[in-house]
PDB file of C-alpha atoms in Angstrom:
ATOM      1  CA  MET A   1     -25.689 -20.910   2.318  1.00  0.00           C
ATOM      2  CA  THR A   2     -22.164 -19.529   1.962  1.00  0.00           C
ATOM      3  CA  VAL A   3     -20.281 -18.987  -1.279  1.00  0.00           C
ATOM      4  CA  ASN A   4     -16.541 -18.249  -1.350  1.00  0.00           C
ATOM      5  CA  VAL A   5     -15.278 -16.123  -4.248  1.00  0.00           C
ATOM      6  CA  ALA A   6     -11.951 -14.649  -5.253  1.00  0.00           C
ATOM      7  CA  ASP A   7     -11.083 -11.000  -4.735  1.00  0.00           C
ATOM      8  CA  GLY A   8     -12.313  -8.937  -7.668  1.00  0.00           C
ATOM      9  CA  THR A   9     -15.449 -11.024  -8.274  1.00  0.00           C
ATOM     10  CA  TYR A  10     -18.352  -8.860  -9.451  1.00  0.00           C
ATOM     11  CA  LEU A  11     -21.034  -9.108  -6.731  1.00  0.00           C
ATOM     12  CA  TYR A  12     -23.967  -7.440  -8.488  1.00  0.00           C
ATOM     13  CA  GLY A  13     -26.233  -9.265 -10.895  1.00  0.00           C
ATOM     14  CA  GLN A  14     -27.798 -12.675 -11.350  1.00  0.00           C
ATOM     15  CA  PRO A  15     -26.478 -15.868  -9.797  1.00  0.00           C
ATOM     16  CA  ALA A  16     -24.461 -17.960 -12.229  1.00  0.00           C
ATOM     17  CA  GLU A  17     -26.405 -21.027 -11.131  1.00  0.00           C
ATOM     18  CA  LEU A  18     -29.442 -21.436  -8.883  1.00  0.00           C
ATOM     19  CA  GLU A  19     -31.453 -24.640  -8.827  1.00  0.00           C
ATOM     20  CA  ILE A  20     -34.585 -25.413  -6.809  1.00  0.00           C
ATOM     21  CA  SER A  21     -36.736 -28.536  -6.373  1.00  0.00           C
ATOM     22  CA  GLN A  22     -39.129 -29.508  -9.134  1.00  0.00           C
ATOM     23  CA  GLY A  23     -42.508 -27.847  -8.627  1.00  0.00           C
ATOM     24  CA  ALA A  24     -41.095 -25.192  -6.262  1.00  0.00           C
ATOM     25  CA  THR A  25     -41.030 -21.454  -6.919  1.00  0.00           C
ATOM     26  CA  ILE A  26     -38.508 -18.829  -5.873  1.00  0.00           C
ATOM     27  CA  ASP A  27     -38.779 -15.123  -5.101  1.00  0.00           C
ATOM     28  CA  PRO A  28     -37.105 -13.139  -6.462  1.00  0.00           C
ATOM     29  CA  LEU A  29     -36.565 -14.987  -9.721  1.00  0.00           C
ATOM     30  CA  PRO A  30     -32.979 -16.086 -10.483  1.00  0.00           C
ATOM     31  CA  THR A  31     -32.990 -13.641 -13.408  1.00  0.00           C
ATOM     32  CA  ALA A  32     -33.427 -10.675 -11.020  1.00  0.00           C
ATOM     33  CA  GLU A  33     -30.377  -8.431 -10.484  1.00  0.00           C
ATOM     34  CA  ARG A  34     -29.167  -8.734  -6.872  1.00  0.00           C
ATOM     35  CA  ASP A  35     -26.528  -7.134  -4.657  1.00  0.00           C
ATOM     36  CA  PHE A  36     -24.487  -9.934  -3.063  1.00  0.00           C
ATOM     37  CA  THR A  37     -22.247  -7.627  -0.997  1.00  0.00           C
ATOM     38  CA  ASP A  38     -24.594  -8.245   1.962  1.00  0.00           C
ATOM     39  CA  PRO A  39     -26.539 -11.375   2.994  1.00  0.00           C
ATOM     40  CA  THR A  40     -29.092 -11.888   0.220  1.00  0.00           C
ATOM     41  CA  PRO A  41     -32.419 -13.651   0.934  1.00  0.00           C
ATOM     42  CA  TYR A  42     -34.419 -15.903  -1.382  1.00  0.00           C
ATOM     43  CA  MET A  43     -37.834 -17.337  -0.487  1.00  0.00           C
ATOM     44  CA  VAL A  44     -38.448 -20.825  -1.870  1.00  0.00           C
ATOM     45  CA  THR A  45     -42.013 -22.158  -1.827  1.00  0.00           C
ATOM     46  CA  SER A  46     -42.539 -25.877  -2.280  1.00  0.00           C
ATOM     47  CA  GLU A  47     -45.254 -27.346  -4.460  1.00  0.00           C
ATOM     48  CA  ASN A  48     -47.423 -27.877  -1.317  1.00  0.00           C
ATOM     49  CA  GLY A  49     -47.015 -24.208  -0.259  1.00  0.00           C
ATOM     50  CA  THR A  50     -44.376 -24.599   2.463  1.00  0.00           C
ATOM     51  CA  GLU A  51     -42.029 -21.597   2.489  1.00  0.00           C
ATOM     52  CA  GLN A  52     -38.345 -21.661   3.355  1.00  0.00           C
ATOM     53  CA  GLU A  53     -36.094 -18.596   3.380  1.00  0.00           C
ATOM     54  CA  TRP A  54     -32.526 -19.128   2.166  1.00  0.00           C
ATOM     55  CA  ILE A  55     -29.810 -16.544   2.818  1.00  0.00           C
ATOM     56  CA  VAL A  56     -26.837 -16.336   0.459  1.00  0.00           C
ATOM     57  CA  ASN A  57     -23.652 -15.095   2.148  1.00  0.00           C
ATOM     58  CA  VAL A  58     -20.691 -14.317  -0.079  1.00  0.00           C
ATOM     59  CA  ASN A  59     -17.179 -14.399   1.411  1.00  0.00           C
ATOM     60  CA  VAL A  60     -14.654 -12.529  -0.686  1.00  0.00           C
ATOM     61  CA  SER A  61     -11.067 -13.718  -0.282  1.00  0.00           C
ATOM     62  CA  PRO A  62      -8.571 -10.987   0.535  1.00  0.00           C
ATOM     63  CA  PRO A  63      -6.330  -9.934  -2.323  1.00  0.00           C
ATOM     64  CA  THR A  64      -3.033 -11.789  -2.535  1.00  0.00           C
ATOM     65  CA  GLY A  65      -0.299  -9.818  -0.832  1.00  0.00           C
ATOM     66  CA  SER A  66      -2.805  -7.578   0.944  1.00  0.00           C
ATOM     67  CA  GLY A  67      -1.428  -8.334   4.369  1.00  0.00           C
ATOM     68  CA  ASP A  68      -4.730  -9.989   5.261  1.00  0.00           C
ATOM     69  CA  ASN A  69      -3.234 -13.379   4.514  1.00  0.00           C
ATOM     70  CA  ALA A  70       0.488 -12.931   5.028  1.00  0.00           C
ATOM     71  CA  ILE A  71       3.142 -14.700   7.044  1.00  0.00           C
ATOM     72  CA  THR A  72       4.614 -11.890   9.125  1.00  0.00           C
ATOM     73  CA  GLY A  73       7.187 -13.788  11.161  1.00  0.00           C
ATOM     74  CA  PHE A  74       9.189 -16.991  10.723  1.00  0.00           C
ATOM     75  CA  ALA A  75      12.131 -18.505  12.578  1.00  0.00           C
ATOM     76  CA  LEU A  76      13.772 -21.903  12.845  1.00  0.00           C
ATOM     77  CA  PRO A  77      15.357 -22.913  16.163  1.00  0.00           C
ATOM     78  CA  VAL A  78      18.819 -22.437  14.580  1.00  0.00           C
ATOM     79  CA  GLN A  79      19.265 -19.927  11.763  1.00  0.00           C
ATOM     80  CA  ASN A  80      21.519 -17.099  10.627  1.00  0.00           C
ATOM     81  CA  SER A  81      18.792 -15.061   8.955  1.00  0.00           C
ATOM     82  CA  ALA A  82      15.304 -15.245   7.447  1.00  0.00           C
ATOM     83  CA  ASP A  83      13.687 -13.112   4.759  1.00  0.00           C
ATOM     84  CA  ILE A  84       9.941 -13.091   4.092  1.00  0.00           C
ATOM     85  CA  ASP A  85       9.038 -12.023   0.547  1.00  0.00           C
ATOM     86  CA  THR A  86       5.264 -11.524   0.529  1.00  0.00           C
ATOM     87  CA  GLY A  87       5.340 -10.470  -3.130  1.00  0.00           C
ATOM     88  CA  ASN A  88       6.573 -13.901  -4.206  1.00  0.00           C
ATOM     89  CA  ASN A  89       5.159 -15.855  -1.244  1.00  0.00           C
ATOM     90  CA  THR A  90       8.581 -17.182  -0.265  1.00  0.00           C
ATOM     91  CA  ILE A  91      10.599 -17.374   2.916  1.00  0.00           C
ATOM     92  CA  THR A  92      14.374 -17.694   2.588  1.00  0.00           C
ATOM     93  CA  VAL A  93      16.205 -18.991   5.630  1.00  0.00           C
ATOM     94  CA  ASN A  94      19.983 -19.265   6.028  1.00  0.00           C
ATOM     95  CA  VAL A  95      21.162 -21.908   8.492  1.00  0.00           C
ATOM     96  CA  PRO A  96      24.615 -23.159   9.510  1.00  0.00           C
ATOM     97  CA  ASP A  97      25.917 -26.205   7.655  1.00  0.00           C
ATOM     98  CA  GLY A  98      24.823 -29.407   9.376  1.00  0.00           C
ATOM     99  CA  THR A  99      21.626 -27.911  10.827  1.00  0.00           C
ATOM    100  CA  ILE A 100      18.858 -30.469  11.260  1.00  0.00           C
ATOM    101  CA  LEU A 101      15.916 -29.194   9.245  1.00  0.00           C
ATOM    102  CA  ASN A 102      13.321 -31.743  10.274  1.00  0.00           C
ATOM    103  CA  VAL A 103      11.982 -29.420  12.983  1.00  0.00           C
ATOM    104  CA  ALA A 104       8.956 -27.260  13.542  1.00  0.00           C
ATOM    105  CA  PRO A 105       9.491 -23.521  13.201  1.00  0.00           C
ATOM    106  CA  GLN A 106      10.248 -21.748  16.460  1.00  0.00           C
ATOM    107  CA  LEU A 107       8.075 -18.884  15.198  1.00  0.00           C
ATOM    108  CA  LEU A 108       5.321 -18.901  12.588  1.00  0.00           C
ATOM    109  CA  GLN A 109       3.341 -15.678  12.776  1.00  0.00           C
ATOM    110  CA  VAL A 110       0.455 -14.892  10.422  1.00  0.00           C
ATOM    111  CA  SER A 111      -1.575 -11.732  10.019  1.00  0.00           C
ATOM    112  CA  LEU A 112      -4.984 -11.825  11.638  1.00  0.00           C
ATOM    113  CA  CYS A 113      -6.587  -9.104   9.536  1.00  0.00           C
ATOM    114  CA  GLY A 114      -9.899 -10.182   8.111  1.00  0.00           C
ATOM    115  CA  LEU A 115     -10.235 -13.327  10.222  1.00  0.00           C
ATOM    116  CA  PRO A 116     -12.465 -15.230  10.661  1.00  0.00           C
ATOM    117  CA  PHE A 117     -14.350 -14.035   7.603  1.00  0.00           C
ATOM    118  CA  HIS A 118     -11.509 -14.327   5.089  1.00  0.00           C
ATOM    119  CA  ARG A 119     -10.145 -17.831   4.869  1.00  0.00           C
ATOM    120  CA  GLN A 120      -8.167 -17.924   1.669  1.00  0.00           C
ATOM    121  CA  SER A 121      -5.263 -20.278   1.956  1.00  0.00           C
ATOM    122  CA  MET A 122      -1.877 -19.102   0.791  1.00  0.00           C
ATOM    123  CA  ASN A 123       0.923 -21.357  -0.333  1.00  0.00           C
ATOM    124  CA  TYR A 124       4.360 -20.288   0.841  1.00  0.00           C
ATOM    125  CA  ARG A 125       7.591 -21.893  -0.273  1.00  0.00           C
ATOM    126  CA  ILE A 126      10.349 -22.006   2.306  1.00  0.00           C
ATOM    127  CA  LEU A 127      13.879 -21.954   0.900  1.00  0.00           C
ATOM    128  CA  VAL A 128      16.640 -23.027   3.243  1.00  0.00           C
ATOM    129  CA  HIS A 129      20.291 -22.322   2.468  1.00  0.00           C
ATOM    130  CA  ARG A 130      23.008 -24.037   4.465  1.00  0.00           C
ATOM    131  CA  CYS A 131      26.057 -21.888   5.151  1.00  0.00           C
ATOM    132  CA  SER A 132      29.301 -23.793   4.878  1.00  0.00           C
ATOM    133  CA  ILE A 133      31.993 -22.581   7.259  1.00  0.00           C
ATOM    134  CA  PRO A 134      35.486 -23.146   5.781  1.00  0.00           C
ATOM    135  CA  SER A 135      37.649 -25.485   7.830  1.00  0.00           C
ATOM    136  CA  ARG A 136      40.882 -24.190   9.409  1.00  0.00           C
ATOM    137  CA  ARG A 137      44.205 -25.301   7.984  1.00  0.00           C
ATOM    138  CA  LYS A 138      47.069 -26.457  10.129  1.00  0.00           C
ATOM    139  CA  THR A 139      48.531 -22.958   9.921  1.00  0.00           C
ATOM    140  CA  GLY A 140      45.489 -21.617  11.757  1.00  0.00           C
ATOM    141  CA  GLN A 141      44.199 -19.808   8.686  1.00  0.00           C
ATOM    142  CA  ASN A 142      41.320 -20.800   6.485  1.00  0.00           C
ATOM    143  CA  ARG A 143      41.454 -20.654   2.725  1.00  0.00           C
ATOM    144  CA  TYR A 144      40.372 -17.008   2.860  1.00  0.00           C
ATOM    145  CA  GLY A 145      43.346 -16.024   4.993  1.00  0.00           C
ATOM    146  CA  LEU A 146      41.290 -15.463   8.118  1.00  0.00           C
TER     147      LEU A 146
END
């Protein structure tokens, strides 16, 4: 049995909830203090005496922004620049005006630290800014005098 918990969860003590079949017994009792940092066994004995060992595995999600769950690289096929802000879970991409944005990223690189044991999903927001290039006037200069 595997339980996923957030980073910072206290892993010593009694289970918050543990239910067994009617007439069965469990060893140790659910009121016993346990250390859930490692696989933790429970022996359940049915009313007819059949024993079954259950192992509780606790997966702790990596802390947000730890690098264990970060996007480390991102690129669209056409872009001027991209900035990954892991503190705010955002990616800002600047693209030329008129760029088609209904495309898959050319690069989407994620950190592999902690895999496969840590599987916390992270939501990233991707902000795309189109850069407008001023049109040239008949004099050959744009409105900025260039």
